JSON list of C-alpha atoms and ligand atoms in Angstrom, two decimals:
[
{"chain": "A", "resi": 417, "resn": "UNK", "atom": "CA", "xyz": [0.00, 0.00, 0.00]},
{"chain": "A", "resi": 418, "resn": "UNK", "atom": "CA", "xyz": [1.22, 3.51, -0.75]},
{"chain": "A", "resi": 419, "resn": "UNK", "atom": "CA", "xyz": [0.87, 5.08, 2.68]},
{"chain": "A", "resi": 420, "resn": "UNK", "atom": "CA", "xyz": [1.92, 8.52, 1.47]},
{"chain": "A", "resi": 421, "resn": "UNK", "atom": "CA", "xyz": [-0.72, 8.91, -1.21]},
{"chain": "A", "resi": 422, "resn": "UNK", "atom": "CA", "xyz": [-3.32, 7.34, 1.11]},
{"chain": "A", "resi": 423, "resn": "UNK", "atom": "CA", "xyz": [-2.49, 10.02, 3.69]},
{"chain": "A", "resi": 424, "resn": "UNK", "atom": "CA", "xyz": [-1.68, 7.41, 6.35]},
{"chain": "A", "resi": 425, "resn": "UNK", "atom": "CA", "xyz": [-0.94, 8.61, 9.84]},
{"chain": "A", "resi": 426, "resn": "UNK", "atom": "CA", "xyz": [1.40, 7.16, 12.45]},
{"chain": "A", "resi": 427, "resn": "UNK", "atom": "CA", "xyz": [0.18, 7.63, 16.01]},
{"chain": "A", "resi": 428, "resn": "UNK", "atom": "CA", "xyz": [2.85, 7.46, 18.68]},
{"chain": "A", "resi": 429, "resn": "UNK", "atom": "CA", "xyz": [1.17, 5.97, 21.75]},
{"chain": "A", "resi": 430, "resn": "UNK", "atom": "CA", "xyz": [2.58, 6.43, 25.25]},
{"chain": "A", "resi": 431, "resn": "UNK", "atom": "CA", "xyz": [0.01, 4.41, 27.25]},
{"chain": "A", "resi": 432, "resn": "UNK", "atom": "CA", "xyz": [-3.49, 2.93, 27.07]},
{"chain": "A", "resi": 433, "resn": "UNK", "atom": "CA", "xyz": [-5.36, 5.63, 29.07]},
{"chain": "A", "resi": 434, "resn": "UNK", "atom": "CA", "xyz": [-3.92, 8.34, 26.80]},
{"chain": "A", "resi": 435, "resn": "UNK", "atom": "CA", "xyz": [-4.85, 6.27, 23.75]},
{"chain": "A", "resi": 436, "resn": "UNK", "atom": "CA", "xyz": [-8.48, 6.13, 24.93]},
{"chain": "A", "resi": 437, "resn": "UNK", "atom": "CA", "xyz": [-8.56, 9.92, 25.43]},
{"chain": "A", "resi": 438, "resn": "UNK", "atom": "CA", "xyz": [-6.94, 10.52, 22.04]},
{"chain": "A", "resi": 439, "resn": "UNK", "atom": "CA", "xyz": [-9.10, 7.98, 20.20]},
{"chain": "A", "resi": 440, "resn": "UNK", "atom": "CA", "xyz": [-12.31, 9.47, 21.55]},
{"chain": "A", "resi": 441, "resn": "UNK", "atom": "CA", "xyz": [-10.98, 12.90, 20.57]},
{"chain": "A", "resi": 442, "resn": "UNK", "atom": "CA", "xyz": [-10.69, 11.61, 16.98]},
{"chain": "A", "resi": 443, "resn": "UNK", "atom": "CA", "xyz": [-7.07, 10.41, 16.77]},
{"chain": "A", "resi": 444, "resn": "UNK", "atom": "CA", "xyz": [-6.61, 7.62, 14.23]},
{"chain": "A", "resi": 445, "resn": "UNK", "atom": "CA", "xyz": [-3.67, 5.92, 12.58]},
{"chain": "A", "resi": 446, "resn": "UNK", "atom": "CA", "xyz": [-1.30, 3.03, 12.95]},
{"chain": "A", "resi": 447, "resn": "UNK", "atom": "CA", "xyz": [-0.08, 2.56, 16.51]},
{"chain": "A", "resi": 448, "resn": "UNK", "atom": "CA", "xyz": [3.59, 2.98, 17.36]},
{"chain": "A", "resi": 449, "resn": "UNK", "atom": "CA", "xyz": [4.32, 2.19, 21.01]},
{"chain": "A", "resi": 450, "resn": "UNK", "atom": "CA", "xyz": [7.85, 3.50, 21.41]},
{"chain": "A", "resi": 451, "resn": "UNK", "atom": "CA", "xyz": [8.66, 4.23, 25.06]},
{"chain": "A", "resi": 452, "resn": "UNK", "atom": "CA", "xyz": [12.22, 3.32, 26.10]},
{"chain": "A", "resi": 453, "resn": "UNK", "atom": "CA", "xyz": [11.74, 5.53, 29.17]},
{"chain": "A", "resi": 454, "resn": "UNK", "atom": "CA", "xyz": [9.45, 3.02, 30.92]},
{"chain": "A", "resi": 455, "resn": "UNK", "atom": "CA", "xyz": [11.01, 1.19, 33.85]},
{"chain": "A", "resi": 456, "resn": "UNK", "atom": "CA", "xyz": [11.15, -1.67, 34.67]},
{"chain": "A", "resi": 457, "resn": "UNK", "atom": "CA", "xyz": [10.61, -4.08, 31.77]},
{"chain": "A", "resi": 458, "resn": "UNK", "atom": "CA", "xyz": [7.55, -5.68, 33.47]},
{"chain": "A", "resi": 459, "resn": "UNK", "atom": "CA", "xyz": [5.89, -2.26, 33.59]},
{"chain": "A", "resi": 460, "resn": "UNK", "atom": "CA", "xyz": [6.77, -1.68, 29.93]},
{"chain": "A", "resi": 461, "resn": "UNK", "atom": "CA", "xyz": [5.15, -5.00, 29.00]},
{"chain": "A", "resi": 462, "resn": "UNK", "atom": "CA", "xyz": [2.10, -4.29, 31.11]},
{"chain": "A", "resi": 463, "resn": "UNK", "atom": "CA", "xyz": [1.54, -0.91, 29.41]},
{"chain": "A", "resi": 464, "resn": "UNK", "atom": "CA", "xyz": [2.16, -2.38, 25.97]},
{"chain": "A", "resi": 465, "resn": "UNK", "atom": "CA", "xyz": [-0.34, -5.20, 26.59]},
{"chain": "A", "resi": 466, "resn": "UNK", "atom": "CA", "xyz": [-3.02, -2.71, 27.58]},
{"chain": "A", "resi": 467, "resn": "UNK", "atom": "CA", "xyz": [-2.43, -0.81, 24.33]},
{"chain": "A", "resi": 468, "resn": "UNK", "atom": "CA", "xyz": [-2.63, -4.08, 22.35]},
{"chain": "A", "resi": 469, "resn": "UNK", "atom": "CA", "xyz": [-6.00, -4.83, 23.97]},
{"chain": "A", "resi": 470, "resn": "UNK", "atom": "CA", "xyz": [-7.37, -1.51, 22.73]},
{"chain": "A", "resi": 471, "resn": "UNK", "atom": "CA", "xyz": [-5.85, -1.98, 19.29]},
{"chain": "A", "resi": 472, "resn": "UNK", "atom": "CA", "xyz": [-7.62, -5.32, 19.10]},
{"chain": "A", "resi": 473, "resn": "UNK", "atom": "CA", "xyz": [-10.90, -3.81, 20.29]},
{"chain": "A", "resi": 474, "resn": "UNK", "atom": "CA", "xyz": [-10.79, -0.97, 17.75]},
{"chain": "A", "resi": 475, "resn": "UNK", "atom": "CA", "xyz": [-9.08, -2.96, 14.99]},
{"chain": "A", "resi": 476, "resn": "UNK", "atom": "CA", "xyz": [-6.03, -0.70, 14.82]},
{"chain": "A", "resi": 477, "resn": "UNK", "atom": "CA", "xyz": [-2.83, -1.69, 13.08]},
{"chain": "A", "resi": 478, "resn": "UNK", "atom": "CA", "xyz": [0.19, -1.90, 15.42]},
{"chain": "A", "resi": 479, "resn": "UNK", "atom": "CA", "xyz": [3.75, -1.42, 14.21]},
{"chain": "A", "resi": 480, "resn": "UNK", "atom": "CA", "xyz": [6.49, -3.63, 15.66]},
{"chain": "A", "resi": 481, "resn": "UNK", "atom": "CA", "xyz": [8.67, -1.95, 18.24]},
{"chain": "A", "resi": 482, "resn": "UNK", "atom": "CA", "xyz": [11.55, -2.71, 20.60]},
{"chain": "A", "resi": 483, "resn": "UNK", "atom": "CA", "xyz": [12.25, -1.97, 24.24]},
{"chain": "A", "resi": 484, "resn": "UNK", "atom": "CA", "xyz": [15.47, 0.10, 24.26]},
{"chain": "A", "resi": 485, "resn": "UNK", "atom": "CA", "xyz": [15.94, 1.45, 27.82]},
{"chain": "A", "resi": 486, "resn": "UNK", "atom": "CA", "xyz": [19.67, 1.97, 27.26]},
{"chain": "A", "resi": 487, "resn": "UNK", "atom": "CA", "xyz": [18.85, 4.71, 24.72]},
{"chain": "A", "resi": 488, "resn": "UNK", "atom": "CA", "xyz": [16.75, 6.53, 27.30]},
{"chain": "A", "resi": 489, "resn": "UNK", "atom": "CA", "xyz": [19.50, 6.37, 29.94]},
{"chain": "A", "resi": 490, "resn": "UNK", "atom": "CA", "xyz": [22.05, 7.69, 27.41]},
{"chain": "A", "resi": 491, "resn": "UNK", "atom": "CA", "xyz": [19.74, 10.51, 26.41]},
{"chain": "A", "resi": 492, "resn": "UNK", "atom": "CA", "xyz": [19.04, 11.74, 29.94]},
{"chain": "A", "resi": 493, "resn": "UNK", "atom": "CA", "xyz": [22.56, 11.29, 31.36]},
{"chain": "A", "resi": 494, "resn": "UNK", "atom": "CA", "xyz": [23.32, 14.21, 33.67]},
{"chain": "A", "resi": 495, "resn": "UNK", "atom": "CA", "xyz": [19.61, 15.09, 34.06]},
{"chain": "A", "resi": 496, "resn": "UNK", "atom": "CA", "xyz": [18.69, 12.28, 36.42]},
{"chain": "A", "resi": 497, "resn": "UNK", "atom": "CA", "xyz": [17.89, 14.63, 39.29]},
{"chain": "A", "resi": 498, "resn": "UNK", "atom": "CA", "xyz": [15.94, 17.18, 37.27]},
{"chain": "A", "resi": 499, "resn": "UNK", "atom": "CA", "xyz": [12.38, 17.69, 38.48]},
{"chain": "A", "resi": 500, "resn": "UNK", "atom": "CA", "xyz": [9.48, 16.29, 36.47]},
{"chain": "A", "resi": 501, "resn": "UNK", "atom": "CA", "xyz": [8.65, 18.73, 33.70]},
{"chain": "A", "resi": 502, "resn": "UNK", "atom": "CA", "xyz": [12.30, 19.85, 33.35]},
{"chain": "A", "resi": 503, "resn": "UNK", "atom": "CA", "xyz": [15.07, 19.16, 30.84]},
{"chain": "A", "resi": 504, "resn": "UNK", "atom": "CA", "xyz": [14.97, 15.38, 31.35]},
{"chain": "A", "resi": 505, "resn": "UNK", "atom": "CA", "xyz": [11.36, 15.28, 30.21]},
{"chain": "A", "resi": 506, "resn": "UNK", "atom": "CA", "xyz": [12.15, 17.43, 27.21]},
{"chain": "A", "resi": 507, "resn": "UNK", "atom": "CA", "xyz": [14.88, 14.96, 26.21]},
{"chain": "A", "resi": 508, "resn": "UNK", "atom": "CA", "xyz": [12.46, 12.07, 26.82]},
{"chain": "A", "resi": 509, "resn": "UNK", "atom": "CA", "xyz": [9.78, 13.58, 24.54]},
{"chain": "A", "resi": 510, "resn": "UNK", "atom": "CA", "xyz": [12.37, 14.30, 21.86]},
{"chain": "A", "resi": 511, "resn": "UNK", "atom": "CA", "xyz": [13.72, 10.75, 21.92]},
{"chain": "A", "resi": 512, "resn": "UNK", "atom": "CA", "xyz": [10.26, 9.26, 21.42]},
{"chain": "A", "resi": 513, "resn": "UNK", "atom": "CA", "xyz": [9.18, 11.75, 18.76]},
{"chain": "A", "resi": 514, "resn": "UNK", "atom": "CA", "xyz": [12.44, 11.49, 16.83]},
{"chain": "A", "resi": 515, "resn": "UNK", "atom": "CA", "xyz": [12.04, 7.74, 16.58]},
{"chain": "A", "resi": 516, "resn": "UNK", "atom": "CA", "xyz": [8.40, 8.18, 15.53]},
{"chain": "A", "resi": 517, "resn": "UNK", "atom": "CA", "xyz": [9.42, 10.62, 12.77]},
{"chain": "A", "resi": 518, "resn": "UNK", "atom": "CA", "xyz": [12.14, 8.23, 11.64]},
{"chain": "A", "resi": 519, "resn": "UNK", "atom": "CA", "xyz": [9.70, 5.31, 11.42]},
{"chain": "A", "resi": 520, "resn": "UNK", "atom": "CA", "xyz": [7.07, 7.49, 9.71]},
{"chain": "A", "resi": 521, "resn": "UNK", "atom": "CA", "xyz": [9.71, 8.44, 7.14]},
{"chain": "A", "resi": 522, "resn": "UNK", "atom": "CA", "xyz": [10.98, 4.88, 6.71]},
{"chain": "A", "resi": 523, "resn": "UNK", "atom": "CA", "xyz": [7.51, 3.44, 6.13]},
{"chain": "A", "resi": 524, "resn": "UNK", "atom": "CA", "xyz": [6.29, 6.34, 4.04]},
{"chain": "A", "resi": 525, "resn": "UNK", "atom": "CA", "xyz": [3.61, 7.74, 6.33]},
{"chain": "A", "resi": 526, "resn": "UNK", "atom": "CA", "xyz": [2.25, 11.16, 5.44]},
{"chain": "A", "resi": 527, "resn": "UNK", "atom": "CA", "xyz": [2.13, 12.41, 9.04]},
{"chain": "A", "resi": 528, "resn": "UNK", "atom": "CA", "xyz": [2.62, 11.56, 12.70]},
{"chain": "A", "resi": 529, "resn": "UNK", "atom": "CA", "xyz": [1.43, 12.74, 16.09]},
{"chain": "A", "resi": 530, "resn": "UNK", "atom": "CA", "xyz": [1.46, 11.60, 19.71]},
{"chain": "A", "resi": 531, "resn": "UNK", "atom": "CA", "xyz": [-0.96, 10.71, 22.48]},
{"chain": "A", "resi": 532, "resn": "UNK", "atom": "CA", "xyz": [1.43, 12.41, 24.92]},
{"chain": "A", "resi": 533, "resn": "UNK", "atom": "CA", "xyz": [-0.75, 15.50, 24.58]},
{"chain": "A", "resi": 534, "resn": "UNK", "atom": "CA", "xyz": [-3.66, 13.64, 26.22]},
{"chain": "A", "resi": 535, "resn": "UNK", "atom": "CA", "xyz": [-1.87, 13.65, 29.57]},
{"chain": "A", "resi": 536, "resn": "UNK", "atom": "CA", "xyz": [-3.09, 16.38, 31.94]},
{"chain": "A", "resi": 537, "resn": "UNK", "atom": "CA", "xyz": [0.36, 16.76, 33.50]},
{"chain": "A", "resi": 538, "resn": "UNK", "atom": "CA", "xyz": [2.49, 17.21, 30.39]},
{"chain": "A", "resi": 539, "resn": "UNK", "atom": "CA", "xyz": [3.64, 20.40, 28.69]},
{"chain": "A", "resi": 540, "resn": "UNK", "atom": "CA", "xyz": [1.73, 20.13, 25.41]},
{"chain": "A", "resi": 541, "resn": "UNK", "atom": "CA", "xyz": [3.18, 23.34, 23.98]},
{"chain": "A", "resi": 542, "resn": "UNK", "atom": "CA", "xyz": [6.64, 21.88, 24.40]},
{"chain": "A", "resi": 543, "resn": "UNK", "atom": "CA", "xyz": [5.61, 18.48, 22.98]},
{"chain": "A", "resi": 544, "resn": "UNK", "atom": "CA", "xyz": [4.04, 20.04, 19.90]},
{"chain": "A", "resi": 545, "resn": "UNK", "atom": "CA", "xyz": [6.97, 22.38, 19.31]},
{"chain": "A", "resi": 546, "resn": "UNK", "atom": "CA", "xyz": [9.40, 19.43, 19.48]},
{"chain": "A", "resi": 547, "resn": "UNK", "atom": "CA", "xyz": [7.22, 17.48, 17.02]},
{"chain": "A", "resi": 548, "resn": "UNK", "atom": "CA", "xyz": [7.11, 20.39, 14.58]},
{"chain": "A", "resi": 549, "resn": "UNK", "atom": "CA", "xyz": [10.85, 21.05, 14.78]},
{"chain": "A", "resi": 550, "resn": "UNK", "atom": "CA", "xyz": [11.62, 17.36, 14.22]},
{"chain": "A", "resi": 551, "resn": "UNK", "atom": "CA", "xyz": [9.30, 17.15, 11.23]},
{"chain": "A", "resi": 552, "resn": "UNK", "atom": "CA", "xyz": [11.00, 20.20, 9.67]},
{"chain": "A", "resi": 553, "resn": "UNK", "atom": "CA", "xyz": [14.41, 18.67, 10.14]},
{"chain": "A", "resi": 554, "resn": "UNK", "atom": "CA", "xyz": [13.73, 15.14, 8.85]},
{"chain": "A", "resi": 555, "resn": "UNK", "atom": "CA", "xyz": [15.39, 14.25, 5.59]},
{"chain": "A", "resi": 556, "resn": "UNK", "atom": "CA", "xyz": [11.89, 13.98, 4.14]},
{"chain": "A", "resi": 557, "resn": "UNK", "atom": "CA", "xyz": [10.04, 17.20, 4.94]},
{"chain": "A", "resi": 558, "resn": "UNK", "atom": "CA", "xyz": [6.82, 15.56, 3.69]},
{"chain": "A", "resi": 559, "resn": "UNK", "atom": "CA", "xyz": [6.44, 13.72, 7.00]},
{"chain": "A", "resi": 560, "resn": "UNK", "atom": "CA", "xyz": [4.30, 16.27, 8.80]},
{"chain": "A", "resi": 561, "resn": "UNK", "atom": "CA", "xyz": [3.85, 16.46, 12.54]},
{"chain": "A", "resi": 562, "resn": "UNK", "atom": "CA", "xyz": [0.19, 17.16, 13.36]},
{"chain": "A", "resi": 563, "resn": "UNK", "atom": "CA", "xyz": [0.01, 19.20, 16.58]},
{"chain": "A", "resi": 564, "resn": "UNK", "atom": "CA", "xyz": [-2.91, 18.44, 18.88]},
{"chain": "A", "resi": 565, "resn": "UNK", "atom": "CA", "xyz": [-4.08, 18.81, 22.46]},
{"chain": "A", "resi": 566, "resn": "UNK", "atom": "CA", "xyz": [-6.14, 15.68, 23.00]},
{"chain": "A", "resi": 567, "resn": "UNK", "atom": "CA", "xyz": [-6.74, 16.38, 26.67]},
{"chain": "A", "resi": 568, "resn": "UNK", "atom": "CA", "xyz": [-8.77, 19.46, 25.72]},
{"chain": "A", "resi": 569, "resn": "UNK", "atom": "CA", "xyz": [-11.36, 17.44, 23.85]},
{"chain": "A", "resi": 570, "resn": "UNK", "atom": "CA", "xyz": [-15.02, 17.61, 24.89]},
{"chain": "A", "resi": 571, "resn": "UNK", "atom": "CA", "xyz": [-14.93, 13.80, 25.08]},
{"chain": "A", "resi": 572, "resn": "UNK", "atom": "CA", "xyz": [-12.37, 13.84, 27.92]},
{"chain": "A", "resi": 573, "resn": "UNK", "atom": "CA", "xyz": [-14.89, 12.92, 30.63]},
{"chain": "A", "resi": 574, "resn": "UNK", "atom": "CA", "xyz": [-16.39, 10.15, 28.47]},
{"chain": "A", "resi": 575, "resn": "UNK", "atom": "CA", "xyz": [-12.88, 8.80, 28.00]},
{"chain": "A", "resi": 576, "resn": "UNK", "atom": "CA", "xyz": [-12.38, 8.65, 31.77]},
{"chain": "A", "resi": 577, "resn": "UNK", "atom": "CA", "xyz": [-15.59, 6.62, 32.08]},
{"chain": "A", "resi": 578, "resn": "UNK", "atom": "CA", "xyz": [-14.57, 4.30, 29.27]},
{"chain": "A", "resi": 579, "resn": "UNK", "atom": "CA", "xyz": [-11.13, 3.68, 30.81]},
{"chain": "A", "resi": 580, "resn": "UNK", "atom": "CA", "xyz": [-12.90, 2.60, 34.01]},
{"chain": "A", "resi": 581, "resn": "UNK", "atom": "CA", "xyz": [-15.51, 0.55, 32.19]},
{"chain": "A", "resi": 582, "resn": "UNK", "atom": "CA", "xyz": [-12.89, -1.33, 30.17]},
{"chain": "A", "resi": 583, "resn": "UNK", "atom": "CA", "xyz": [-10.76, -1.91, 33.27]},
{"chain": "A", "resi": 584, "resn": "UNK", "atom": "CA", "xyz": [-7.72, -0.31, 31.66]},
{"chain": "A", "resi": 585, "resn": "UNK", "atom": "CA", "xyz": [-4.61, -0.29, 33.83]},
{"chain": "A", "resi": 586, "resn": "UNK", "atom": "CA", "xyz": [-3.74, 3.23, 35.04]},
{"chain": "A", "resi": 587, "resn": "UNK", "atom": "CA", "xyz": [-0.11, 3.68, 36.03]},
{"chain": "A", "resi": 588, "resn": "UNK", "atom": "CA", "xyz": [0.67, 5.76, 39.10]},
{"chain": "A", "resi": 589, "resn": "UNK", "atom": "CA", "xyz": [3.95, 7.19, 37.84]},
{"chain": "A", "resi": 590, "resn": "UNK", "atom": "CA", "xyz": [4.97, 8.76, 34.56]},
{"chain": "A", "resi": 591, "resn": "UNK", "atom": "CA", "xyz": [7.29, 5.99, 33.39]},
{"chain": "A", "resi": 592, "resn": "UNK", "atom": "CA", "xyz": [11.00, 6.35, 34.10]},
{"chain": "A", "resi": 593, "resn": "UNK", "atom": "CA", "xyz": [12.83, 5.08, 37.19]},
{"chain": "A", "resi": 594, "resn": "UNK", "atom": "CA", "xyz": [13.17, 8.65, 38.46]},
{"chain": "A", "resi": 595, "resn": "UNK", "atom": "CA", "xyz": [9.44, 9.33, 38.30]},
{"chain": "A", "resi": 596, "resn": "UNK", "atom": "CA", "xyz": [8.83, 5.94, 39.90]},
{"chain": "A", "resi": 597, "resn": "UNK", "atom": "CA", "xyz": [10.92, 6.78, 42.96]},
{"chain": "A", "resi": 598, "resn": "UNK", "atom": "CA", "xyz": [9.34, 10.27, 43.24]},
{"chain": "A", "resi": 599, "resn": "UNK", "atom": "CA", "xyz": [5.91, 8.71, 43.24]},
{"chain": "A", "resi": 600, "resn": "UNK", "atom": "CA", "xyz": [6.94, 6.09, 45.84]},
{"chain": "A", "resi": 601, "resn": "UNK", "atom": "CA", "xyz": [8.44, 8.77, 48.12]},
{"chain": "A", "resi": 602, "resn": "UNK", "atom": "CA", "xyz": [5.29, 10.87, 47.80]},
{"chain": "A", "resi": 603, "resn": "UNK", "atom": "CA", "xyz": [3.05, 7.93, 48.68]},
{"chain": "A", "resi": 604, "resn": "UNK", "atom": "CA", "xyz": [5.25, 7.05, 51.65]},
{"chain": "A", "resi": 605, "resn": "UNK", "atom": "CA", "xyz": [5.09, 10.62, 52.96]},
{"chain": "A", "resi": 606, "resn": "UNK", "atom": "CA", "xyz": [1.29, 10.56, 52.69]},
{"chain": "A", "resi": 607, "resn": "UNK", "atom": "CA", "xyz": [1.10, 7.34, 54.70]},
{"chain": "A", "resi": 608, "resn": "UNK", "atom": "CA", "xyz": [3.41, 8.59, 57.50]},
{"chain": "B", "resi": 1579, "resn": "SF4", "atom": "S1", "xyz": [9.10, 11.92, 34.18]},
{"chain": "B", "resi": 1579, "resn": "SF4", "atom": "FE1", "xyz": [8.01, 11.06, 32.39]},
{"chain": "B", "resi": 1579, "resn": "SF4", "atom": "S2", "xyz": [8.40, 12.48, 30.68]},
{"chain": "B", "resi": 1579, "resn": "SF4", "atom": "FE2", "xyz": [9.87, 12.93, 32.33]},
{"chain": "B", "resi": 1579, "resn": "SF4", "atom": "S3", "xyz": [11.69, 11.71, 31.79]},
{"chain": "B", "resi": 1579, "resn": "SF4", "atom": "FE3", "xyz": [10.47, 10.46, 33.18]},
{"chain": "B", "resi": 1579, "resn": "SF4", "atom": "S4", "xyz": [9.16, 9.21, 31.85]},
{"chain": "B", "resi": 1579, "resn": "SF4", "atom": "FE4", "xyz": [9.98, 10.89, 30.60]}
]
C-alpha cells in the first residue's frame, strides 16, 4: 500500500489511558508504542499489553517496536535529578518523537502525532513544538507532525468513564525510574 498517497498517519502511543482519550478525541492511525523511558521491563510489557488490547478492540494496526531502555538512559545522562517537567522530560519527549518521525519516514507515512498531549500533566506546547521542529528537520520534509491537544477534547470525561468501564490499567507514575521513585516517596510521605 502507498501510505503517502493514502495520507496514512502514524500515532505514537505512550500508554493505554492516553490512547483512549486521544481515540475518543478523533485520533486515528497506525499505533507505534515507542517508550524506552518506561522502567522496569515488566511495567513496559504491562503498558504495551493494555495498548494491544485496545488496538484489538478498535481494529487498529500496530507497528512492531523494541524496548530500548539503554537509549533513554544515554539521552538523559546528567539530568537524572531534574524535576518532572524539566530538561529530562524534554529529552524524553524528543527521543520518542524522533524515533516516531524516523519510522514514519521509513515506512512512508504522510504524518505523525502523539498521544502524549492527552496527559493532563504534560507540557503540550513543548511536545508540539518538538514534534514540529523534528518534522521540519527530517530528511523527508513531507512527514508532517500534526500538533494536537487531546486532553482538551469535549470527550475527555467520556474517555475517563470508558477507561474505568474497560478496566484499563492506570499507572501511578509517569514511566522512568526517576518518576517511579518520586511517586513512591510521595506515597510514603502521605502514609506517615
Ligand atoms: S518523568 Fe516522564 S516524561 Fe519525564 S523523563 Fe520520566 S518518563 Fe519521561
